[in-house]
Short mmCIF file of C-alpha atoms in Angstrom, two decimals:
data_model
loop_
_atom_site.label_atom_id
_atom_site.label_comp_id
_atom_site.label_asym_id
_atom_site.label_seq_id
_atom_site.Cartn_x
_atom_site.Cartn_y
_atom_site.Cartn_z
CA UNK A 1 -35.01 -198.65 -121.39
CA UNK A 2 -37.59 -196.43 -122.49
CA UNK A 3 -40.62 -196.73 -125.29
CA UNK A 4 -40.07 -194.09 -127.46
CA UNK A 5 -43.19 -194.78 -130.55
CA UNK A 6 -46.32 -197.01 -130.73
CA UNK A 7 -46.84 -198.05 -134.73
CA UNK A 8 -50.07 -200.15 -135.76
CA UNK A 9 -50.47 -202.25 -139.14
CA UNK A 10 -54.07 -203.28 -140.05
CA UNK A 11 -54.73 -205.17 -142.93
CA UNK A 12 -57.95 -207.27 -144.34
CA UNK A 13 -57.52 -211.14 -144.16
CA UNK A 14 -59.82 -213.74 -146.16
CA UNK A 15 -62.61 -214.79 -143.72
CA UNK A 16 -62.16 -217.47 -141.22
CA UNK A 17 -64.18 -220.76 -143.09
CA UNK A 18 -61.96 -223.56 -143.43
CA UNK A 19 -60.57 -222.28 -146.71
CA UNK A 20 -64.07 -221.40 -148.66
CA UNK A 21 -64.43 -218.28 -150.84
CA UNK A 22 -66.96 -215.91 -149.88
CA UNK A 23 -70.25 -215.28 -152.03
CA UNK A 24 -70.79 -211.81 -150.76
CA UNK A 25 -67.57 -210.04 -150.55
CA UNK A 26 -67.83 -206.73 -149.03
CA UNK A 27 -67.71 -203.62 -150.74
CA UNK A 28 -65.19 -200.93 -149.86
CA UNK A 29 -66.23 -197.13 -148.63
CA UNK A 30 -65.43 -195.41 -152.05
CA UNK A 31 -67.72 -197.76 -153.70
CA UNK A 32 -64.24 -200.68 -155.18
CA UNK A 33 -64.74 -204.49 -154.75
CA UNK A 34 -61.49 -205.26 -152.30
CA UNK A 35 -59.03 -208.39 -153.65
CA UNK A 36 -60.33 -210.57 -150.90
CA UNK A 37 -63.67 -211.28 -149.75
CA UNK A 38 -65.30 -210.82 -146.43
CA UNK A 39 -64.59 -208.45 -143.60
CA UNK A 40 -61.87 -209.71 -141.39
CA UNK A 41 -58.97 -207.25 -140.29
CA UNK A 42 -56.15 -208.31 -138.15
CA UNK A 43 -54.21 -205.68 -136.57
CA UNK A 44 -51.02 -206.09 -135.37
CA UNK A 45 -48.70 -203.08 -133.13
CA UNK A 46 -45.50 -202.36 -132.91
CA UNK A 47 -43.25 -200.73 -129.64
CA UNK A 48 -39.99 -199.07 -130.11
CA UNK A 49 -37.69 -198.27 -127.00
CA UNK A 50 -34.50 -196.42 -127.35
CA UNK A 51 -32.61 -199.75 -127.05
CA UNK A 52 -33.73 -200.14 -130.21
CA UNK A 53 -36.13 -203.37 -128.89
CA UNK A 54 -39.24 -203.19 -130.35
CA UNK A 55 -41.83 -205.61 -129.60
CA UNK A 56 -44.81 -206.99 -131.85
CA UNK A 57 -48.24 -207.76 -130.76
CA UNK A 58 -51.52 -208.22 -131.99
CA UNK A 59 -55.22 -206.71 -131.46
CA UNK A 60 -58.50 -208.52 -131.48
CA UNK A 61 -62.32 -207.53 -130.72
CA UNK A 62 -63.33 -204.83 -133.66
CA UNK A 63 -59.81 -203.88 -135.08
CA UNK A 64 -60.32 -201.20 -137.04
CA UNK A 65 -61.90 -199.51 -133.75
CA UNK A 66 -59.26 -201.21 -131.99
CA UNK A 67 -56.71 -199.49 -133.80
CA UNK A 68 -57.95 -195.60 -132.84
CA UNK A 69 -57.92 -197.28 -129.02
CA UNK A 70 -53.86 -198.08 -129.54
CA UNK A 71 -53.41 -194.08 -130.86
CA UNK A 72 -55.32 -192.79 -128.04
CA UNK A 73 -53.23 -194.69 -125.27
CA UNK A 74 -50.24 -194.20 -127.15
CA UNK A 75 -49.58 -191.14 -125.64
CA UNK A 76 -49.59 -192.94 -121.72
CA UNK A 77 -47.13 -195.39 -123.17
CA UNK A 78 -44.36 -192.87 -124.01
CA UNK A 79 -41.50 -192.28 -121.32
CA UNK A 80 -42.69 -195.78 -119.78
CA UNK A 81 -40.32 -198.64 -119.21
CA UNK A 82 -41.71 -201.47 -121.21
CA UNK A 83 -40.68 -204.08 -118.80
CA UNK A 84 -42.85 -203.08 -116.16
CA UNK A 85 -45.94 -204.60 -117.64
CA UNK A 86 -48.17 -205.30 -114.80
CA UNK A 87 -47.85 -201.56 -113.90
CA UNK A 88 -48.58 -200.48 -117.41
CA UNK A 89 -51.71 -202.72 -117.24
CA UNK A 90 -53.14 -201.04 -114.79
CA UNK A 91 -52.34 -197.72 -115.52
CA UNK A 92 -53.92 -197.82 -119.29
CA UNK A 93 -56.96 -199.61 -117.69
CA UNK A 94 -57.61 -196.73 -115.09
CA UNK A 95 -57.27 -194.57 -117.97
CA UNK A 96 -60.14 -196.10 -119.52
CA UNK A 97 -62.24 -196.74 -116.96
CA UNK A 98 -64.28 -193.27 -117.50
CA UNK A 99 -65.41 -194.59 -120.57
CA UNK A 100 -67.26 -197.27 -118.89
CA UNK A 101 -66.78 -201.27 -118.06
CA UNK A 102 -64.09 -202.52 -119.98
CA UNK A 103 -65.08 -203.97 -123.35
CA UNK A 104 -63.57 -205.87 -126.13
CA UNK A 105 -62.44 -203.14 -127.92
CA UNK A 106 -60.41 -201.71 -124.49
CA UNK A 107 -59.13 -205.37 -124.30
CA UNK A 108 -58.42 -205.79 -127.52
CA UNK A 109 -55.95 -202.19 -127.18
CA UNK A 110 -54.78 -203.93 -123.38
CA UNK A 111 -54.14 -207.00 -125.21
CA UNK A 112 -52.01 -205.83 -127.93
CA UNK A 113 -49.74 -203.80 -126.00
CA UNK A 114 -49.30 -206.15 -123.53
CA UNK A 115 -47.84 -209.32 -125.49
CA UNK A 116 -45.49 -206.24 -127.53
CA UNK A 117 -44.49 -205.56 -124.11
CA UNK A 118 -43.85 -209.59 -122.53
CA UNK A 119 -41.94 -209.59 -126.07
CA UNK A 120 -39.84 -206.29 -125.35
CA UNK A 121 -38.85 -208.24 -122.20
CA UNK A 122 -37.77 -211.35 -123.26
CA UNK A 123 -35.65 -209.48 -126.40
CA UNK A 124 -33.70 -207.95 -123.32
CA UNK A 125 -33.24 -210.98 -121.70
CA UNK A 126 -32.57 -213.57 -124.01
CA UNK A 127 -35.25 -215.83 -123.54
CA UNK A 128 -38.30 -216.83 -124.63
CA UNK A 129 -41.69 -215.57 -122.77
CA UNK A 130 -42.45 -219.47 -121.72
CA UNK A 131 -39.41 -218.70 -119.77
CA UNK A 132 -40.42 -215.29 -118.16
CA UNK A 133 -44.13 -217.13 -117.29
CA UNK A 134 -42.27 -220.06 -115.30
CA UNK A 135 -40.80 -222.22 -117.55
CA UNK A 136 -41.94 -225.37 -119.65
CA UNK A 137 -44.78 -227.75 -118.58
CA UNK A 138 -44.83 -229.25 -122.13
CA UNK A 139 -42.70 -228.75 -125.16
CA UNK A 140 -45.89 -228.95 -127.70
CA UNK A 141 -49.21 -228.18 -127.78
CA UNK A 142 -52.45 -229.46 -129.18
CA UNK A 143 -54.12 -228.01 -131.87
CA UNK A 144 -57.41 -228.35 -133.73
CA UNK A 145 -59.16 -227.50 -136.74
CA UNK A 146 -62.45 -226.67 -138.08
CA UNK A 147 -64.32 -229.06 -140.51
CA UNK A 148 -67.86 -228.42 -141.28
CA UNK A 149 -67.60 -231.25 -144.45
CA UNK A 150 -66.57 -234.92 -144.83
CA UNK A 151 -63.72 -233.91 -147.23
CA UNK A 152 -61.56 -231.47 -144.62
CA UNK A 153 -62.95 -233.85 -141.82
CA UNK A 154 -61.00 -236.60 -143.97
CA UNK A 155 -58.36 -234.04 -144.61
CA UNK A 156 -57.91 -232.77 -140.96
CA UNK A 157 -57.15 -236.56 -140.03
CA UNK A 158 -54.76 -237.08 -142.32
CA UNK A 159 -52.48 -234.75 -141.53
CA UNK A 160 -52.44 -235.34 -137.76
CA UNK A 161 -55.31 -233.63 -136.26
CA UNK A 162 -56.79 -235.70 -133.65
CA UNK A 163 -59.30 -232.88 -133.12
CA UNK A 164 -61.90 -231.14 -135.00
CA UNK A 165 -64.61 -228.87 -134.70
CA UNK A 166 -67.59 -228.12 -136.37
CA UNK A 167 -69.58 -225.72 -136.28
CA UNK A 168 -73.38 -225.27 -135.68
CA UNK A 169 -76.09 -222.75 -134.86
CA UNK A 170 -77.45 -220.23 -137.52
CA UNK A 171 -76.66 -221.82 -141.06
CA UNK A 172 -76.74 -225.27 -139.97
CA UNK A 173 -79.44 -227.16 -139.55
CA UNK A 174 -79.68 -230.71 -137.99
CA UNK A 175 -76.62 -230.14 -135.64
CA UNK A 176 -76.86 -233.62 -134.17
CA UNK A 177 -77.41 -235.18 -137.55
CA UNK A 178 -74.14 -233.54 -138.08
CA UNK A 179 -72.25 -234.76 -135.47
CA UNK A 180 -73.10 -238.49 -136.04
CA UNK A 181 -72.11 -238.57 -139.33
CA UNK A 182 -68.84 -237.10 -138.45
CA UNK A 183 -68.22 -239.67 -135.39
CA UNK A 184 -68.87 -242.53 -137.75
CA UNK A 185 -66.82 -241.01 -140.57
CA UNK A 186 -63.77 -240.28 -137.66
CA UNK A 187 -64.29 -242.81 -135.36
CA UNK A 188 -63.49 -242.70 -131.64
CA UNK A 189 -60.17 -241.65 -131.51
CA UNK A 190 -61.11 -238.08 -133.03
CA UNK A 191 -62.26 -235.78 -130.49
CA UNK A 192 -65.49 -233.77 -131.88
CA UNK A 193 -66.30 -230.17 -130.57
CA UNK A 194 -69.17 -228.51 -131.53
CA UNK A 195 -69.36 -224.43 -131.77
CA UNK A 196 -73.05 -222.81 -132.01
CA UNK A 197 -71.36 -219.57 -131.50
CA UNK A 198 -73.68 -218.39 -128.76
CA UNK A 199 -76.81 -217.55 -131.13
CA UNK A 200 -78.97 -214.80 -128.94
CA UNK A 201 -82.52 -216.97 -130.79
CA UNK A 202 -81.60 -220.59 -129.05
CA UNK A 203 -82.99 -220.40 -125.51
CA UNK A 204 -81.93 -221.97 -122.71
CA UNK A 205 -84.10 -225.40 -123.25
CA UNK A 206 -83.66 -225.27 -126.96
CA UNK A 207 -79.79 -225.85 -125.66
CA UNK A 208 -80.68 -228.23 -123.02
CA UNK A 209 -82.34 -230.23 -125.89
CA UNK A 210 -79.50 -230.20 -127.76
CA UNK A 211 -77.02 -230.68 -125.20
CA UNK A 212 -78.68 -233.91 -124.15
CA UNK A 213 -78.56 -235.10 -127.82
CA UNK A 214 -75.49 -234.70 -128.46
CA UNK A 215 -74.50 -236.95 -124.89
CA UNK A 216 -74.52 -240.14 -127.07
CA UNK A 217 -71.31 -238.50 -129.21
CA UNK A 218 -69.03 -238.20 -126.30
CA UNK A 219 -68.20 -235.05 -127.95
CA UNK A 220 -65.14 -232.51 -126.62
CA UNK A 221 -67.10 -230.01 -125.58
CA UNK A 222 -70.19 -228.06 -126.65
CA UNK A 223 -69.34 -224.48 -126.94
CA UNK A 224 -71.31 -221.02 -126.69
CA UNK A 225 -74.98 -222.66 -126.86
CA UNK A 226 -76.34 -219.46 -125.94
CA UNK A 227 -75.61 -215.87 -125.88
CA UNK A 228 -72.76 -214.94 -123.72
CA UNK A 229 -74.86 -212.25 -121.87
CA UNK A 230 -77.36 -215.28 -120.37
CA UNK A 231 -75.10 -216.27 -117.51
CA UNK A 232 -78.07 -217.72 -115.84
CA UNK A 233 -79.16 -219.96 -119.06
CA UNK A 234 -75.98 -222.00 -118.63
CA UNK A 235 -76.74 -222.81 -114.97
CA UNK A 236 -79.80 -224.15 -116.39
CA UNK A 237 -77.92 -226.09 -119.38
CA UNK A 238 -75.13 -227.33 -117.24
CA UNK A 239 -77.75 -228.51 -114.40
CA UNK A 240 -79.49 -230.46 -117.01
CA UNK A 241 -76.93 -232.09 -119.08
CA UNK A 242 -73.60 -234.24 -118.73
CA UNK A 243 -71.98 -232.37 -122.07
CA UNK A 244 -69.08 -230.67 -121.34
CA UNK A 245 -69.17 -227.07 -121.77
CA UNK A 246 -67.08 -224.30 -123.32
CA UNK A 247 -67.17 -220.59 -123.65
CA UNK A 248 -65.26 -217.30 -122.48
CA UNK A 249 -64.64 -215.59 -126.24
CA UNK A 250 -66.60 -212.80 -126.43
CA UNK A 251 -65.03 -211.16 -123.28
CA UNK A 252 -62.06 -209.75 -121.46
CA UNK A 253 -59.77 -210.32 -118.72
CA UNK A 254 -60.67 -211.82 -115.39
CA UNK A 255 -63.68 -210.01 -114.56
CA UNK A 256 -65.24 -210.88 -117.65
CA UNK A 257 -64.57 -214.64 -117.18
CA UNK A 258 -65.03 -214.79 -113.54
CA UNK A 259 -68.67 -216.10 -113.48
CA UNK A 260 -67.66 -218.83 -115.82
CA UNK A 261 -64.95 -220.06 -113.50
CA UNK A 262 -66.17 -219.09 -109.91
CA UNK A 263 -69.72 -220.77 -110.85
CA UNK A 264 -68.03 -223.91 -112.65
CA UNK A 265 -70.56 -223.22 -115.68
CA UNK A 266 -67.77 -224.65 -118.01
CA UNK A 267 -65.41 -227.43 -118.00
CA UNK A 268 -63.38 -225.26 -121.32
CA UNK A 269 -62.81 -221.36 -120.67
CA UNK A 270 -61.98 -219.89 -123.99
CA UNK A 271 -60.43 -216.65 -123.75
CA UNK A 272 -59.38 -215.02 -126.85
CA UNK A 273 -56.05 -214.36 -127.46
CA UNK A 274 -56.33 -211.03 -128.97
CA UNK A 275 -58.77 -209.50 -126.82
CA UNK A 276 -58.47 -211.09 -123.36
CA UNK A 277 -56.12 -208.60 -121.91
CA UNK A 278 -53.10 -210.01 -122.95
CA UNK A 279 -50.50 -212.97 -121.90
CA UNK A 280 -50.67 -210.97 -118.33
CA UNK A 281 -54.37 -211.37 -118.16
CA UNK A 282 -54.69 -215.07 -119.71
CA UNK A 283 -51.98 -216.22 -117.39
CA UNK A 284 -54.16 -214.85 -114.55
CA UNK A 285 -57.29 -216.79 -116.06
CA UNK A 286 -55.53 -220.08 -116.18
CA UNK A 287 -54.78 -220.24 -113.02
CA UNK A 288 -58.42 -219.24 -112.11
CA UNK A 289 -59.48 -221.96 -113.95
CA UNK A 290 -56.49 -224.16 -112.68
CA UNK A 291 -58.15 -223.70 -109.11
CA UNK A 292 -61.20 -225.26 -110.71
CA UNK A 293 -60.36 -227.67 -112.42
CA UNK A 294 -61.47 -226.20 -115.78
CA UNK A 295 -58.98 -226.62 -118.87
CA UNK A 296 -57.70 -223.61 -120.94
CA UNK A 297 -58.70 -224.22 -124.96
CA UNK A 298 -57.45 -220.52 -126.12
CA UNK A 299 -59.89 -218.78 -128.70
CA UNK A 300 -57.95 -218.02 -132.12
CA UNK A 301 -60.43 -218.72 -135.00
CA UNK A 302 -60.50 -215.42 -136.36
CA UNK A 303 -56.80 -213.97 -135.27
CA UNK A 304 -54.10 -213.13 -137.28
CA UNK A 305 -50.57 -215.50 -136.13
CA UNK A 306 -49.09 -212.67 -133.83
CA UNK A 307 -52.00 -213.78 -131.61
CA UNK A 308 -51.26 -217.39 -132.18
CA UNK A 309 -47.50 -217.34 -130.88
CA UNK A 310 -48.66 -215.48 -127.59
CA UNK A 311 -51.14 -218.14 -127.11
CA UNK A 312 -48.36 -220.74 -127.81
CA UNK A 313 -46.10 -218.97 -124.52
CA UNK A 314 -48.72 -219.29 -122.53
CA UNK A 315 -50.10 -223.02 -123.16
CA UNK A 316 -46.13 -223.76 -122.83
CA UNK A 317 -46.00 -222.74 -119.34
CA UNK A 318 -49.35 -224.07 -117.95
CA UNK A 319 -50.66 -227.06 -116.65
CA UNK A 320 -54.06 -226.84 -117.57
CA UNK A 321 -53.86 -226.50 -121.38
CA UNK A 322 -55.94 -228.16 -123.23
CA UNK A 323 -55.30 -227.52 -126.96
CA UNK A 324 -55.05 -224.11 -129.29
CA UNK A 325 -57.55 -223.41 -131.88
CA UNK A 326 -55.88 -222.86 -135.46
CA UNK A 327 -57.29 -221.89 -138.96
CA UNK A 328 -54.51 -224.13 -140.86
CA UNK A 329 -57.05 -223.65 -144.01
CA UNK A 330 -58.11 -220.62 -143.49
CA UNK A 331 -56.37 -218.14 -146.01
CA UNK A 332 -53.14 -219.54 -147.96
CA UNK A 333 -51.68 -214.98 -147.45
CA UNK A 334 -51.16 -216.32 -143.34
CA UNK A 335 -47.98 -217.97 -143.93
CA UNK A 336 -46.59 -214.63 -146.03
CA UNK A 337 -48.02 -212.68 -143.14
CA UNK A 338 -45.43 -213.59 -140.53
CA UNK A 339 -41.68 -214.91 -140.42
CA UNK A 340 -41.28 -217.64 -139.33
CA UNK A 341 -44.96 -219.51 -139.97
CA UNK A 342 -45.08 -222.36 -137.03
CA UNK A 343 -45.31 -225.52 -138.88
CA UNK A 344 -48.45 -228.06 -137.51
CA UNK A 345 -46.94 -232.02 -137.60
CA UNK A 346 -49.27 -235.08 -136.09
CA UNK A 347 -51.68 -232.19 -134.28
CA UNK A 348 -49.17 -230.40 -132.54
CA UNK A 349 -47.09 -226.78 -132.57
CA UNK A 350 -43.80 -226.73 -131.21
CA UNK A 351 -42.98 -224.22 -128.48
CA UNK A 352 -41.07 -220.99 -129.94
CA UNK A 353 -37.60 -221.14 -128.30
CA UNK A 354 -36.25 -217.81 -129.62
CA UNK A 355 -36.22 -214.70 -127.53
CA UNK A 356 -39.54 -212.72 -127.37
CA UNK A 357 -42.67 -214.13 -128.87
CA UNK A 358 -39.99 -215.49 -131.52
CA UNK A 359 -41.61 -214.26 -134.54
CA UNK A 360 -42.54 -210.97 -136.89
CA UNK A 361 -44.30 -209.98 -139.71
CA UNK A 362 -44.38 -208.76 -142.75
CA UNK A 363 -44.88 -205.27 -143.15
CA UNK A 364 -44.77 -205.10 -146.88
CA UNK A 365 -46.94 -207.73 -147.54
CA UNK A 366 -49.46 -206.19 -144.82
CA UNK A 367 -49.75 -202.73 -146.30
CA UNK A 368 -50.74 -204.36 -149.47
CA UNK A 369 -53.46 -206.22 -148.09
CA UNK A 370 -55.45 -202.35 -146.28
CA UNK A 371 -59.01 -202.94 -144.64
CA UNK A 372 -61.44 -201.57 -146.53
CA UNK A 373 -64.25 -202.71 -143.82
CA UNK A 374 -64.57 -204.72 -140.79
CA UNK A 375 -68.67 -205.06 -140.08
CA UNK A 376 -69.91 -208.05 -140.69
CA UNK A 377 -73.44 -207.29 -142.85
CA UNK A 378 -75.89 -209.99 -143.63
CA UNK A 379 -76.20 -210.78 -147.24
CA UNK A 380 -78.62 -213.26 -146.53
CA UNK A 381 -82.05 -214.10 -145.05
CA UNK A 382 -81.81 -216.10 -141.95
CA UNK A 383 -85.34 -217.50 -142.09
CA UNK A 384 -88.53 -216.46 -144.21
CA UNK A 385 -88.90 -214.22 -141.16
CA UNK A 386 -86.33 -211.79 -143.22
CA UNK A 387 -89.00 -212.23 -145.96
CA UNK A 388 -91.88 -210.46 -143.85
CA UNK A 389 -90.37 -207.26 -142.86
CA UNK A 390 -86.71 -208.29 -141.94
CA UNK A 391 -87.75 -210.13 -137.88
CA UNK A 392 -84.97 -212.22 -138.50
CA UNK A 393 -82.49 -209.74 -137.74
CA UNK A 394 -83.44 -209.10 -134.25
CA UNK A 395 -81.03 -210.28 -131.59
CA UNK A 396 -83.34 -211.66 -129.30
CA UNK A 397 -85.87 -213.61 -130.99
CA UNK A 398 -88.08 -216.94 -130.67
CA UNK A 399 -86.28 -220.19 -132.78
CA UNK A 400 -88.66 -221.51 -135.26
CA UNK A 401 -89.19 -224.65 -136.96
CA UNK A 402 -87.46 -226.41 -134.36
CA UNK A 403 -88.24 -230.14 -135.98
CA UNK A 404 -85.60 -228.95 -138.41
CA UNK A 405 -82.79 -227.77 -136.27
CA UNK A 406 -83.02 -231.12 -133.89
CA UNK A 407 -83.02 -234.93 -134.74
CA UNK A 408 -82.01 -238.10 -133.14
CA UNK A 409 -78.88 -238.44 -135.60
CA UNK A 410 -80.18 -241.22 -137.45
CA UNK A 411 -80.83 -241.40 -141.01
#
């Protein structure tokens, strides 16, 4: 079997916030207001073989740029034999290497490829990729949701979830506040994360300070408290503070997440499941974190569902899963986006038992959804800082008015 044509599909999705519309949507290059708001993209590709397999996977970590990475490697993936995927890996990441340390936008291209490829190989087989990766520890797995109100907190509940996460940082102040009212309003028996998404203006002891308030909330974990580039600062919050921590997004493969594991910094490595490299490279990382005793809690909040079933193969056939980040609310177009849309019941997503990934999308209903951006641009001031000659938008900065962003929790 040989792989005869690489296709990509990129389309715009509504943005990842628990189901609310967007006040600034984004405005397209030729000047036209897009349908939907916001400036997510999911890109999905496609591999034919002259079996007439083809295998689907998807692409995170800047897709639009993501995309121009799948038609320049195309050409190395021609001729190949798609079941040789570790071999593939490697040769499309020496190919890259000349352009410098491999970044999310090389994963994202590695990552894509690679679960089209796992899903080539288990179309020839007959068996699901679970079943290529070692078979089933578990026949479920966990999910959570975001909910940054009472009302989806109350709805997340309801419906099963016995996890949640909110969501802190820039935009929210009074984080703690936050988290109290939601651990009264859910009680113990729903586990709270909290997501600051690694905001380059909260230092090291700002996140020590909140870390140690939040120890009260037995919370899940505490996740990306500071930059992802201050490997250093979470020695310093993790020496300081009994809150478990989470991270491992923002970057690719093993090398990326080494640190994180190797220095126990986390107790939750996150890797993304559209830009870490791949179900080759995430299997590596759990059992890097495996040796550590640090759980697997795959990244997924702004994917597409391609991304979501390769993430459900791989927490199938590990033991150190924790649970699988979904966007149930997120945008109602998901469940037209791919065939067949895994169904959520009590907090859990059953394992795919088809052959392949087990799913596919819709092409005709992604073509008439085309990206007309994918930058996020701020529409709004962060602080009055914005107001006196735009030093809010620096990436490093000092935090200000830090009475405001911390409190005991009480009323």
């Amino acid at each position: 079997m040989k792989i005869t044509g690489v296709r990509t599909f990129l389309m715009q999705a509504a943005p990842a916030n628990s189901g609310k519309p967007s006040k600034n949507p984004v405005t397209a290059p030729d000047g036209s207001t897009p349908k939907l708001p916001g400036t997510r993209n999911w890109l999905f590709v496609k591999i034919e073989t002259d079996a007439g397999i083809v295998g689907i996977g998807e692409c995170s970590g800047w897709p639009r740029v993501v995309e121009k990475a799948i038609e320049d490697l195309s050409t190395l993936l021609i001729g190949e034999d798609p079941t040789h995927i570790e071999r593939i890996a490697q040769k499309l990441q020496v190919a890259m290497m000349g352009h410098g340390m491999l970044g999310t936008v090389g994963g994202g291209a590695l990552t894509g490829i690679d679960i089209a490829l796992w899903d080539i190989k288990g179309k020839a087989l007959g068996t699901p990729i679970w079943n290529l990766l070692g078979g089933k520890v578990r026949d479920k797995v966990q999910i959570y949701t975001h909910a940054n109100s009472k009302e989806f907190a109350l709805s997340a509940k309801a419906r099963g979830f016995m996890a949640i996460k909110t969501s802190g940082g820039n935009g929210m102040l009074d984080p703690v506040r936050k988290v109290a009212k939601m651990r009264d309003l859910l009680g113990d028996d729903i586990d709270i994360a909290v997501d600051v998404h690694g905001p380059p203006w909260m230092t090291p002891q700002d996140a020590v300070q909140l870390a140690r308030a939040l120890e009260p909330y037995n919370i899940l974990w505490l996740e990306d408290p500071i930059s992802p580039d201050n490997i250093e600062g979470y020695q310093r919050i993790r020496d300081a503070s009994s809150v478990p921590l989470a991270a491992g997004e923002r970057v690719t493969g093993i090398f990326g997440e080494r640190e994180l594991i190797e220095r126990n910094l986390v107790d939750v490595i996150q890797p993304d499941a559209g830009r870490a490299g791949g179900i080759t490279q995430m299997k590596k990382i759990a059992a890097m974190a495996e040796a550590h005793h640090i759980m697997v809690a795959p990244h997924s909040g702004s994917l597409g569902p391609v991304a979501e079933y390769a993430a459900l193969h791989l927490m199938a056939s590990i033991p150190n899963a924790l649970m699988l980040e979904r966007m149930e609310d997120d945008w109602p177009g998901r469940r037209q986006t791919i065939v067949p849309h895994p169904e959520q019941e009590n907090g859990f997503l059953a394992v795919p038992d088809a052959p392949g990934l087990g799913c596919d999308i819709n092409e005709k209903f992604v073509a008439d959804h085309p990206s007309p951006g994918n930058v996020s641009v701020p529409t709004k001031p962060m602080d009055e800082r914005d107001e006196m000659g735009g030093e809010g938008r620096l990436y490093v900065q000092t935090r200000i008015k830090r009475a405001k962003f911390f409190s005991k929790g009480d009323e």
